[in-house]
């Protein structure tokens, strides 16, 4: 019985490792470290604002309600409704997509995916790297490609901030093959510098990690109290042990 469970655990670990390596290698790019922090409320607030302005037009968050977002991020109902709700939804509604389905299918061929769980599926480093890896590509229908996720069917939603990025190509491995993308460079600067853009992408990544599991914020807060309780309980148990054993020689 024990050996059977050990085999199952080993297989599960191998599958998880294989999935992780496949995601990391997707597009031939090395994942960048997002370095986001769920405890940074200011970052989460900025990320929410950026997401609603640049991403919610195409991508919904069907598992996150406006009311829950406001409560977790320290925003009043008025702030949420005036600054983050552009669809006329009620405060208790999930975050919908602003683009009608007919237009989405016309522009992209299908409805863009919901991003509620993207951080749990791909990971925060993947999201961060993806948003930094768009480059102009005239061969693509929308004029954009992505070094991490090749032939992505969407343009760079943050191009005005980042600027126009171009790919640096290496040598093709064989005749007739496309040359690999070996680097990216900004040829037309955007509205912010590189450090500010990195922070904006980190804020969006932070917000999407939060959206994937809003309860994580509460769990972190409760964790501190649980540790304090366990420390106090350990101390009381130690005193009790001394009391029981004081007469034992």
PDB file of C-alpha atoms in Angstrom:
ATOM      1  CA  UNK A   1       0.000   0.000   0.000  1.00  0.00           C
ATOM      2  CA  UNK A   2       2.794   2.408   0.951  1.00  0.00           C
ATOM      3  CA  UNK A   3       4.768   1.647  -2.217  1.00  0.00           C
ATOM      4  CA  UNK A   4       1.668   2.240  -4.359  1.00  0.00           C
ATOM      5  CA  UNK A   5       1.136   5.692  -2.838  1.00  0.00           C
ATOM      6  CA  UNK A   6       4.815   6.528  -3.265  1.00  0.00           C
ATOM      7  CA  UNK A   7       4.565   5.664  -6.959  1.00  0.00           C
ATOM      8  CA  UNK A   8       1.459   7.827  -7.333  1.00  0.00           C
ATOM      9  CA  UNK A   9       3.137  10.764  -5.610  1.00  0.00           C
ATOM     10  CA  UNK A  10       6.202  10.389  -7.806  1.00  0.00           C
ATOM     11  CA  UNK A  11       4.071  10.356 -10.951  1.00  0.00           C
ATOM     12  CA  UNK A  12       2.136  13.420  -9.793  1.00  0.00           C
ATOM     13  CA  UNK A  13       5.367  15.267  -9.056  1.00  0.00           C
ATOM     14  CA  UNK A  14       6.757  14.341 -12.468  1.00  0.00           C
ATOM     15  CA  UNK A  15       3.611  15.592 -14.203  1.00  0.00           C
ATOM     16  CA  UNK A  16       3.688  18.858 -12.289  1.00  0.00           C
ATOM     17  CA  UNK A  17       7.377  19.349 -13.045  1.00  0.00           C
ATOM     18  CA  UNK A  18       6.829  18.584 -16.720  1.00  0.00           C
ATOM     19  CA  UNK A  19       3.968  21.065 -16.898  1.00  0.00           C
ATOM     20  CA  UNK A  20       6.046  23.748 -15.209  1.00  0.00           C
ATOM     21  CA  UNK A  21       9.006  23.205 -17.515  1.00  0.00           C
ATOM     22  CA  UNK A  22       6.737  23.276 -20.557  1.00  0.00           C
ATOM     23  CA  UNK A  23       5.268  26.615 -19.503  1.00  0.00           C
ATOM     24  CA  UNK A  24       8.681  28.054 -18.796  1.00  0.00           C
ATOM     25  CA  UNK A  25       9.986  26.974 -22.178  1.00  0.00           C
ATOM     26  CA  UNK A  26       6.925  28.094 -24.116  1.00  0.00           C
ATOM     27  CA  UNK A  27       7.908  30.504 -26.831  1.00  0.00           C
ATOM     28  CA  UNK A  28      11.594  29.812 -26.234  1.00  0.00           C
ATOM     29  CA  UNK A  29      11.897  32.627 -23.703  1.00  0.00           C
ATOM     30  CA  UNK A  30      13.199  32.513 -20.165  1.00  0.00           C
ATOM     31  CA  UNK A  31      10.682  33.699 -17.607  1.00  0.00           C
ATOM     32  CA  UNK A  32      11.469  36.950 -15.833  1.00  0.00           C
ATOM     33  CA  UNK A  33      10.951  37.267 -12.099  1.00  0.00           C
ATOM     34  CA  UNK A  34       7.810  39.289 -11.396  1.00  0.00           C
ATOM     35  CA  UNK A  35       8.771  40.105  -7.827  1.00  0.00           C
ATOM     36  CA  UNK A  36       5.193  41.096  -6.988  1.00  0.00           C
ATOM     37  CA  UNK A  37       3.915  41.305  -3.418  1.00  0.00           C
ATOM     38  CA  UNK A  38       0.305  40.607  -2.430  1.00  0.00           C
ATOM     39  CA  UNK A  39       0.911  42.514   0.791  1.00  0.00           C
ATOM     40  CA  UNK A  40       1.507  45.741  -1.157  1.00  0.00           C
ATOM     41  CA  UNK A  41      -1.994  47.256  -1.158  1.00  0.00           C
ATOM     42  CA  UNK A  42      -0.906  50.319  -3.150  1.00  0.00           C
ATOM     43  CA  UNK A  43       0.403  48.027  -5.889  1.00  0.00           C
ATOM     44  CA  UNK A  44      -2.878  46.089  -5.915  1.00  0.00           C
ATOM     45  CA  UNK A  45      -4.842  49.333  -6.226  1.00  0.00           C
ATOM     46  CA  UNK A  46      -2.672  50.535  -9.113  1.00  0.00           C
ATOM     47  CA  UNK A  47      -2.917  47.117 -10.734  1.00  0.00           C
ATOM     48  CA  UNK A  48      -6.709  47.152 -10.489  1.00  0.00           C
ATOM     49  CA  UNK A  49      -6.851  50.571 -12.125  1.00  0.00           C
ATOM     50  CA  UNK A  50      -4.476  49.547 -14.916  1.00  0.00           C
ATOM     51  CA  UNK A  51      -6.335  46.300 -15.499  1.00  0.00           C
ATOM     52  CA  UNK A  52      -9.716  48.019 -15.755  1.00  0.00           C
ATOM     53  CA  UNK A  53      -8.347  50.654 -18.130  1.00  0.00           C
ATOM     54  CA  UNK A  54      -6.268  48.443 -20.417  1.00  0.00           C
ATOM     55  CA  UNK A  55      -7.457  44.844 -20.049  1.00  0.00           C
ATOM     56  CA  UNK A  56     -11.123  44.688 -19.021  1.00  0.00           C
ATOM     57  CA  UNK A  57     -12.275  45.767 -22.460  1.00  0.00           C
ATOM     58  CA  UNK A  58     -11.467  42.271 -23.720  1.00  0.00           C
ATOM     59  CA  UNK A  59     -11.013  40.085 -20.620  1.00  0.00           C
ATOM     60  CA  UNK A  60     -13.521  39.421 -17.850  1.00  0.00           C
ATOM     61  CA  UNK A  61     -12.880  38.395 -14.241  1.00  0.00           C
ATOM     62  CA  UNK A  62     -15.997  36.341 -13.690  1.00  0.00           C
ATOM     63  CA  UNK A  63     -14.891  34.998 -10.305  1.00  0.00           C
ATOM     64  CA  UNK A  64     -14.194  38.418  -8.768  1.00  0.00           C
ATOM     65  CA  UNK A  65     -16.928  40.788  -7.637  1.00  0.00           C
ATOM     66  CA  UNK A  66     -16.542  44.544  -7.496  1.00  0.00           C
ATOM     67  CA  UNK A  67     -17.662  44.549  -3.859  1.00  0.00           C
ATOM     68  CA  UNK A  68     -15.058  41.954  -2.851  1.00  0.00           C
ATOM     69  CA  UNK A  69     -12.341  43.839  -4.725  1.00  0.00           C
ATOM     70  CA  UNK A  70     -13.223  47.079  -2.969  1.00  0.00           C
ATOM     71  CA  UNK A  71     -13.232  45.429   0.458  1.00  0.00           C
ATOM     72  CA  UNK A  72      -9.914  43.643  -0.035  1.00  0.00           C
ATOM     73  CA  UNK A  73      -8.127  46.612  -1.634  1.00  0.00           C
ATOM     74  CA  UNK A  74      -9.355  49.179   0.876  1.00  0.00           C
ATOM     75  CA  UNK A  75     -11.552  51.077  -1.604  1.00  0.00           C
ATOM     76  CA  UNK A  76     -14.946  52.574  -0.913  1.00  0.00           C
ATOM     77  CA  UNK A  77     -17.983  51.660  -2.999  1.00  0.00           C
ATOM     78  CA  UNK A  78     -17.892  55.125  -4.538  1.00  0.00           C
ATOM     79  CA  UNK A  79     -14.233  54.749  -5.535  1.00  0.00           C
ATOM     80  CA  UNK A  80     -14.902  51.354  -7.095  1.00  0.00           C
ATOM     81  CA  UNK A  81     -17.974  52.475  -9.027  1.00  0.00           C
ATOM     82  CA  UNK A  82     -16.435  55.751 -10.244  1.00  0.00           C
ATOM     83  CA  UNK A  83     -12.896  54.580 -11.044  1.00  0.00           C
ATOM     84  CA  UNK A  84     -13.027  50.843 -11.756  1.00  0.00           C
ATOM     85  CA  UNK A  85     -16.506  50.092 -13.108  1.00  0.00           C
ATOM     86  CA  UNK A  86     -16.877  51.079 -16.758  1.00  0.00           C
ATOM     87  CA  UNK A  87     -19.710  48.728 -17.705  1.00  0.00           C
ATOM     88  CA  UNK A  88     -22.535  49.974 -15.500  1.00  0.00           C
ATOM     89  CA  UNK A  89     -22.553  46.751 -13.482  1.00  0.00           C
ATOM     90  CA  UNK A  90     -23.872  46.646  -9.925  1.00  0.00           C
ATOM     91  CA  UNK A  91     -21.400  46.698  -7.032  1.00  0.00           C
ATOM     92  CA  UNK A  92     -22.191  43.059  -6.252  1.00  0.00           C
ATOM     93  CA  UNK A  93     -21.636  41.822  -9.823  1.00  0.00           C
ATOM     94  CA  UNK A  94     -18.542  40.006 -11.123  1.00  0.00           C
ATOM     95  CA  UNK A  95     -16.222  42.005 -13.380  1.00  0.00           C
ATOM     96  CA  UNK A  96     -17.569  41.502 -16.933  1.00  0.00           C
ATOM     97  CA  UNK A  97     -15.930  42.022 -20.297  1.00  0.00           C
ATOM     98  CA  UNK A  98     -16.782  45.343 -21.928  1.00  0.00           C
ATOM     99  CA  UNK A  99     -16.496  44.148 -25.535  1.00  0.00           C
ATOM    100  CA  UNK A 100     -19.628  42.581 -27.086  1.00  0.00           C
ATOM    101  CA  UNK A 101     -19.197  38.973 -28.196  1.00  0.00           C
ATOM    102  CA  UNK A 102     -19.925  39.820 -31.845  1.00  0.00           C
ATOM    103  CA  UNK A 103     -17.101  42.368 -31.966  1.00  0.00           C
ATOM    104  CA  UNK A 104     -14.699  40.018 -30.193  1.00  0.00           C
ATOM    105  CA  UNK A 105     -15.339  37.275 -32.734  1.00  0.00           C
ATOM    106  CA  UNK A 106     -14.941  39.770 -35.581  1.00  0.00           C
ATOM    107  CA  UNK A 107     -11.588  41.081 -34.360  1.00  0.00           C
ATOM    108  CA  UNK A 108     -10.048  38.005 -32.722  1.00  0.00           C
ATOM    109  CA  UNK A 109     -11.999  35.068 -34.125  1.00  0.00           C
ATOM    110  CA  UNK A 110     -13.277  34.132 -30.675  1.00  0.00           C
ATOM    111  CA  UNK A 111     -14.059  35.641 -27.299  1.00  0.00           C
ATOM    112  CA  UNK A 112     -10.843  36.474 -25.392  1.00  0.00           C
ATOM    113  CA  UNK A 113     -10.432  34.236 -22.326  1.00  0.00           C
ATOM    114  CA  UNK A 114     -11.503  35.110 -18.811  1.00  0.00           C
ATOM    115  CA  UNK A 115      -8.431  35.943 -16.712  1.00  0.00           C
ATOM    116  CA  UNK A 116      -9.750  35.133 -13.243  1.00  0.00           C
ATOM    117  CA  UNK A 117      -7.471  32.100 -12.882  1.00  0.00           C
ATOM    118  CA  UNK A 118      -4.659  32.983 -15.285  1.00  0.00           C
ATOM    119  CA  UNK A 119      -2.135  33.441 -12.470  1.00  0.00           C
ATOM    120  CA  UNK A 120      -2.969  30.022 -11.014  1.00  0.00           C
ATOM    121  CA  UNK A 121      -2.666  28.358 -14.417  1.00  0.00           C
ATOM    122  CA  UNK A 122       0.382  30.169 -15.792  1.00  0.00           C
ATOM    123  CA  UNK A 123       2.024  31.728 -12.765  1.00  0.00           C
ATOM    124  CA  UNK A 124       2.888  35.341 -12.010  1.00  0.00           C
ATOM    125  CA  UNK A 125       6.304  35.186 -13.682  1.00  0.00           C
ATOM    126  CA  UNK A 126       4.636  34.069 -16.914  1.00  0.00           C
ATOM    127  CA  UNK A 127       2.162  36.975 -16.861  1.00  0.00           C
ATOM    128  CA  UNK A 128       4.937  39.476 -16.129  1.00  0.00           C
ATOM    129  CA  UNK A 129       7.149  38.134 -18.917  1.00  0.00           C
ATOM    130  CA  UNK A 130       4.243  37.951 -21.373  1.00  0.00           C
ATOM    131  CA  UNK A 131       3.334  41.608 -20.891  1.00  0.00           C
ATOM    132  CA  UNK A 132       6.949  42.613 -21.531  1.00  0.00           C
ATOM    133  CA  UNK A 133       7.404  40.423 -24.624  1.00  0.00           C
ATOM    134  CA  UNK A 134       5.181  41.990 -27.292  1.00  0.00           C
ATOM    135  CA  UNK A 135       6.847  43.212 -30.468  1.00  0.00           C
ATOM    136  CA  UNK A 136       5.733  44.555 -33.827  1.00  0.00           C
ATOM    137  CA  UNK A 137       5.306  41.884 -36.508  1.00  0.00           C
ATOM    138  CA  UNK A 138       3.800  42.858 -39.853  1.00  0.00           C
ATOM    139  CA  UNK A 139       3.182  39.204 -40.726  1.00  0.00           C
ATOM    140  CA  UNK A 140       0.543  38.888 -37.999  1.00  0.00           C
ATOM    141  CA  UNK A 141      -3.116  39.882 -38.593  1.00  0.00           C
ATOM    142  CA  UNK A 142      -3.061  42.534 -35.857  1.00  0.00           C
ATOM    143  CA  UNK A 143       0.550  43.542 -36.422  1.00  0.00           C
ATOM    144  CA  UNK A 144       1.861  42.165 -33.129  1.00  0.00           C
ATOM    145  CA  UNK A 145       3.580  39.034 -31.890  1.00  0.00           C
ATOM    146  CA  UNK A 146       4.938  37.842 -28.568  1.00  0.00           C
ATOM    147  CA  UNK A 147       8.359  36.377 -27.845  1.00  0.00           C
ATOM    148  CA  UNK A 148       7.037  34.236 -24.986  1.00  0.00           C
ATOM    149  CA  UNK A 149       3.763  33.089 -26.532  1.00  0.00           C
ATOM    150  CA  UNK A 150       4.397  32.908 -30.277  1.00  0.00           C
ATOM    151  CA  UNK A 151       1.603  34.023 -32.622  1.00  0.00           C
ATOM    152  CA  UNK A 152      -0.505  35.444 -29.802  1.00  0.00           C
ATOM    153  CA  UNK A 153      -3.801  36.618 -31.284  1.00  0.00           C
ATOM    154  CA  UNK A 154      -3.868  39.966 -29.489  1.00  0.00           C
ATOM    155  CA  UNK A 155      -2.021  43.292 -29.763  1.00  0.00           C
ATOM    156  CA  UNK A 156       0.037  44.791 -26.983  1.00  0.00           C
ATOM    157  CA  UNK A 157      -2.563  46.452 -24.734  1.00  0.00           C
ATOM    158  CA  UNK A 158       0.137  48.585 -23.078  1.00  0.00           C
ATOM    159  CA  UNK A 159       1.973  49.774 -26.187  1.00  0.00           C
ATOM    160  CA  UNK A 160       1.277  53.437 -25.469  1.00  0.00           C
ATOM    161  CA  UNK A 161       3.063  53.083 -22.139  1.00  0.00           C
ATOM    162  CA  UNK A 162       5.896  50.814 -23.270  1.00  0.00           C
ATOM    163  CA  UNK A 163       6.453  52.200 -26.754  1.00  0.00           C
ATOM    164  CA  UNK A 164       6.995  50.260 -29.965  1.00  0.00           C
ATOM    165  CA  UNK A 165       9.165  47.215 -29.373  1.00  0.00           C
ATOM    166  CA  UNK A 166      10.926  45.333 -32.141  1.00  0.00           C
ATOM    167  CA  UNK A 167      12.449  41.875 -32.196  1.00  0.00           C
ATOM    168  CA  UNK A 168      16.106  41.091 -32.672  1.00  0.00           C
ATOM    169  CA  UNK A 169      16.367  37.956 -34.789  1.00  0.00           C
ATOM    170  CA  UNK A 170      19.126  35.385 -34.798  1.00  0.00           C
ATOM    171  CA  UNK A 171      20.165  33.015 -37.549  1.00  0.00           C
ATOM    172  CA  UNK A 172      17.638  30.481 -38.812  1.00  0.00           C
ATOM    173  CA  UNK A 173      18.493  26.912 -37.894  1.00  0.00           C
ATOM    174  CA  UNK A 174      17.767  25.678 -41.414  1.00  0.00           C
ATOM    175  CA  UNK A 175      16.782  27.156 -44.802  1.00  0.00           C
ATOM    176  CA  UNK A 176      13.096  28.019 -44.933  1.00  0.00           C
ATOM    177  CA  UNK A 177      12.749  28.245 -41.156  1.00  0.00           C
ATOM    178  CA  UNK A 178      11.900  31.496 -39.383  1.00  0.00           C
ATOM    179  CA  UNK A 179      14.850  33.049 -37.574  1.00  0.00           C
ATOM    180  CA  UNK A 180      14.473  32.850 -33.776  1.00  0.00           C
ATOM    181  CA  UNK A 181      13.844  35.924 -31.651  1.00  0.00           C
ATOM    182  CA  UNK A 182      16.995  36.493 -29.617  1.00  0.00           C
ATOM    183  CA  UNK A 183      16.103  39.825 -28.038  1.00  0.00           C
ATOM    184  CA  UNK A 184      13.748  42.786 -27.909  1.00  0.00           C
ATOM    185  CA  UNK A 185      14.440  46.508 -28.141  1.00  0.00           C
ATOM    186  CA  UNK A 186      12.356  49.664 -27.861  1.00  0.00           C
ATOM    187  CA  UNK A 187      12.697  51.802 -30.990  1.00  0.00           C
ATOM    188  CA  UNK A 188       9.943  54.333 -30.243  1.00  0.00           C
ATOM    189  CA  UNK A 189       9.675  55.248 -26.532  1.00  0.00           C
ATOM    190  CA  UNK A 190       6.289  55.221 -24.854  1.00  0.00           C
ATOM    191  CA  UNK A 191       4.688  57.507 -22.302  1.00  0.00           C
ATOM    192  CA  UNK A 192       6.757  56.095 -19.410  1.00  0.00           C
ATOM    193  CA  UNK A 193      10.358  54.996 -18.995  1.00  0.00           C
ATOM    194  CA  UNK A 194      11.486  51.380 -18.661  1.00  0.00           C
ATOM    195  CA  UNK A 195      11.438  51.339 -14.848  1.00  0.00           C
ATOM    196  CA  UNK A 196       7.947  52.824 -14.700  1.00  0.00           C
ATOM    197  CA  UNK A 197       6.707  50.327 -17.272  1.00  0.00           C
ATOM    198  CA  UNK A 198       8.179  47.430 -15.318  1.00  0.00           C
ATOM    199  CA  UNK A 199       6.363  48.666 -12.219  1.00  0.00           C
ATOM    200  CA  UNK A 200       3.083  48.989 -14.122  1.00  0.00           C
ATOM    201  CA  UNK A 201       3.391  45.419 -15.408  1.00  0.00           C
ATOM    202  CA  UNK A 202       4.309  44.224 -11.918  1.00  0.00           C
ATOM    203  CA  UNK A 203       1.205  45.960 -10.526  1.00  0.00           C
ATOM    204  CA  UNK A 204      -1.058  44.271 -13.095  1.00  0.00           C
ATOM    205  CA  UNK A 205       0.588  40.929 -12.354  1.00  0.00           C
ATOM    206  CA  UNK A 206       0.070  41.507  -8.639  1.00  0.00           C
ATOM    207  CA  UNK A 207      -3.608  42.277  -9.179  1.00  0.00           C
ATOM    208  CA  UNK A 208      -4.139  39.189 -11.335  1.00  0.00           C
ATOM    209  CA  UNK A 209      -2.474  37.002  -8.701  1.00  0.00           C
ATOM    210  CA  UNK A 210      -4.876  38.479  -6.156  1.00  0.00           C
ATOM    211  CA  UNK A 211      -7.861  37.949  -8.500  1.00  0.00           C
ATOM    212  CA  UNK A 212      -6.927  34.281  -8.843  1.00  0.00           C
ATOM    213  CA  UNK A 213      -7.356  33.731  -5.100  1.00  0.00           C
ATOM    214  CA  UNK A 214      -8.769  36.731  -3.183  1.00  0.00           C
ATOM    215  CA  UNK A 215      -8.860  34.659   0.009  1.00  0.00           C
ATOM    216  CA  UNK A 216      -5.053  34.621   0.018  1.00  0.00           C
ATOM    217  CA  UNK A 217      -5.045  38.123   1.530  1.00  0.00           C
ATOM    218  CA  UNK A 218      -7.271  37.013   4.407  1.00  0.00           C
ATOM    219  CA  UNK A 219      -5.215  33.865   4.853  1.00  0.00           C
ATOM    220  CA  UNK A 220      -2.028  35.888   5.243  1.00  0.00           C
ATOM    221  CA  UNK A 221      -3.666  38.112   7.842  1.00  0.00           C
ATOM    222  CA  UNK A 222      -5.009  35.117   9.761  1.00  0.00           C
ATOM    223  CA  UNK A 223      -1.644  33.397   9.542  1.00  0.00           C
ATOM    224  CA  UNK A 224      -0.045  35.962  11.853  1.00  0.00           C
ATOM    225  CA  UNK A 225      -2.682  35.338  14.519  1.00  0.00           C
ATOM    226  CA  UNK A 226      -2.389  31.577  14.120  1.00  0.00           C
ATOM    227  CA  UNK A 227       1.374  31.757  14.685  1.00  0.00           C
ATOM    228  CA  UNK A 228       0.883  33.939  17.773  1.00  0.00           C
ATOM    229  CA  UNK A 229      -1.730  31.505  19.094  1.00  0.00           C
ATOM    230  CA  UNK A 230       0.577  28.536  18.554  1.00  0.00           C
ATOM    231  CA  UNK A 231       3.428  30.363  20.282  1.00  0.00           C
ATOM    232  CA  UNK A 232       1.208  31.109  23.287  1.00  0.00           C
ATOM    233  CA  UNK A 233      -0.120  27.545  23.331  1.00  0.00           C
ATOM    234  CA  UNK A 234       3.435  26.177  23.247  1.00  0.00           C
ATOM    235  CA  UNK A 235       4.348  28.337  26.225  1.00  0.00           C
ATOM    236  CA  UNK A 236       1.290  27.208  28.207  1.00  0.00           C
ATOM    237  CA  UNK A 237       1.966  23.547  27.383  1.00  0.00           C
ATOM    238  CA  UNK A 238       5.556  24.005  28.551  1.00  0.00           C
ATOM    239  CA  UNK A 239       4.350  25.440  31.874  1.00  0.00           C
ATOM    240  CA  UNK A 240       1.873  22.582  32.214  1.00  0.00           C
ATOM    241  CA  UNK A 241       4.599  20.041  31.533  1.00  0.00           C
ATOM    242  CA  UNK A 242       6.802  21.585  34.219  1.00  0.00           C
ATOM    243  CA  UNK A 243       3.904  21.479  36.680  1.00  0.00           C
ATOM    244  CA  UNK A 244       3.219  17.798  35.991  1.00  0.00           C
ATOM    245  CA  UNK A 245       6.850  16.758  36.199  1.00  0.00           C
ATOM    246  CA  UNK A 246       8.052  18.878  39.099  1.00  0.00           C
ATOM    247  CA  UNK A 247       7.540  16.041  41.586  1.00  0.00           C
ATOM    248  CA  UNK A 248       9.022  13.357  39.348  1.00  0.00           C
ATOM    249  CA  UNK A 249      12.613  12.572  40.197  1.00  0.00           C
TER     250      UNK A 249
END
